[in-house]
Amino acid sequence: MRGIKGIGLIKMNNLPIEWLGDKVRILDQTRLPQEEVYLELGSYQDIASAIAELKIRGAPAIGVVSAYAVALSALEIESKSKEGFLERLRGISQTLATTRPTARNLFLAIDRMEQVARAGQDVKQIKQALVNEAIKIHSEEAEATRRLSQLGAELIGDGVTILTHCNTGALATAGYGTALGVIKQAKKQGKKLKVFVTETRPLLQGARLTTWELNRANIPVTLITDSMAGYFISRKEIDCVIVGADRIAANGDTANKIGTYTLAVLAMENGVSFYVAAPTTTIDLTLGSGDEIPIEQRSSDEVTHIQGIGIAPEGTQAANPAFDITPHYYITAIITERGIIREPYVERLKKCR
Ligand code: MRU
């Protein structure tokens, strides 16, 4: 359209999350794709706010940055007694736990950090052990996404068109990516691919972030609004759908970005494969089904406004659940770093955690 310009490509100069010893550096995802802005966060409160405001987002990345938040805050605790130290750490973990209630990786990372703290001998040793553990969580998540991307790429044929939702790349995982990792790996194997990306209202992670990552990977991308998905799937223009996950219950029911369930139903109705890609840290065997997964409810402003500009009459009520649940029977397979899992999920997910 004349007069309307796209946004130029910018490059990523640093990693999306980096431990700097006394700070954590993150790429502010709310500023992409217009600007590449890095924030150096020096306290757990700053990190908790960055998570809540989606400056850093995506379940695996939230887990990694929360582990660093615990490590960072531990270094600042002045208590000399282990009990006093643990008490303080518990309060910090509780604050972090309130930021994004659906993301399983957040709770797993915090639990792991608490276990390390409890097992430590004295405060000095615990502080070092927590830093080491956070770095370990980061590298394990990165390795898991690299591995699951390799496994998942085998499911992708040459010349296919894939539909994906939200953002599941390096930005969201502090690693290689989940759904987007699979796509990038399939392209590396020399397969010709096209990717349809849903814009992902309300916060446009697809339009802003996934298109940006796919452009940088030289993968042809077509951006559609969320409501166009049925049109393209029913016309047989989509060969498969791949999405990430925020939490997977023991029976395979999957919480992911709002709109995922709609895509899964459309995929089944039209005989299209629907894949979920996630590291095993996203699987929550303590919950029997998706009914038990807490769904984050976000501010209605995110629906009534787009990037700060109001689009509805003032005072309009809006609902804003950030995630929905896709029942396991819509899911063709769950791609993890420990293998590709199909029904019966209850038995097979148990084995891989
Ligand atoms: O609200 P967001 O942007 O954090 O939601 C992210 C998603 O829904 C992703 O699909 C999910 O975290 C998996 S990311 C690898």
PDB file of C-alpha atoms in Angstrom, residues 1 18 23 63 66 83 113 115 144 152 177 190 212 229 232 248 260 308 320 325 335 339 350:
ATOM      1  CA  MET A   1       0.000   0.000   0.000  1.00  0.00           C
ATOM      2  CA  GLU A  18      22.828 -13.003  29.449  1.00  0.00           C
ATOM      3  CA  LYS A  23      23.201  -8.131  36.530  1.00  0.00           C
ATOM      4  CA  GLY A  63      12.246 -20.053  33.595  1.00  0.00           C
ATOM      5  CA  SER A  66      13.739 -16.360  36.966  1.00  0.00           C
ATOM      6  CA  GLU A  83      17.709 -20.184  58.065  1.00  0.00           C
ATOM      7  CA  MET A 113      16.913 -23.103  42.893  1.00  0.00           C
ATOM      8  CA  GLN A 115      16.350 -27.208  46.433  1.00  0.00           C
ATOM      9  CA  ALA A 144      16.953 -29.160  25.094  1.00  0.00           C
ATOM     10  CA  GLY A 152      11.085 -32.345  15.246  1.00  0.00           C
ATOM     11  CA  GLY A 177      13.475 -22.274  19.878  1.00  0.00           C
ATOM     12  CA  GLY A 190      17.812 -28.002   3.007  1.00  0.00           C
ATOM     13  CA  TRP A 212      11.444 -10.821  12.692  1.00  0.00           C
ATOM     14  CA  ALA A 229      -6.411 -19.154   9.885  1.00  0.00           C
ATOM     15  CA  PHE A 232      -6.137 -20.877   4.726  1.00  0.00           C
ATOM     16  CA  ILE A 248       1.531 -29.600  29.387  1.00  0.00           C
ATOM     17  CA  THR A 260      -4.029 -22.187  19.941  1.00  0.00           C
ATOM     18  CA  GLY A 308      -0.776   2.199  23.388  1.00  0.00           C
ATOM     19  CA  ASN A 320      -7.974 -11.056  28.242  1.00  0.00           C
ATOM     20  CA  ILE A 325      -6.106 -25.273  26.676  1.00  0.00           C
ATOM     21  CA  ILE A 335       7.997 -32.931  20.204  1.00  0.00           C
ATOM     22  CA  GLY A 339      11.649 -37.955  21.724  1.00  0.00           C
ATOM     23  CA  LYS A 350       5.378 -40.083  32.474  1.00  0.00           C
TER      24      LYS A 350
END
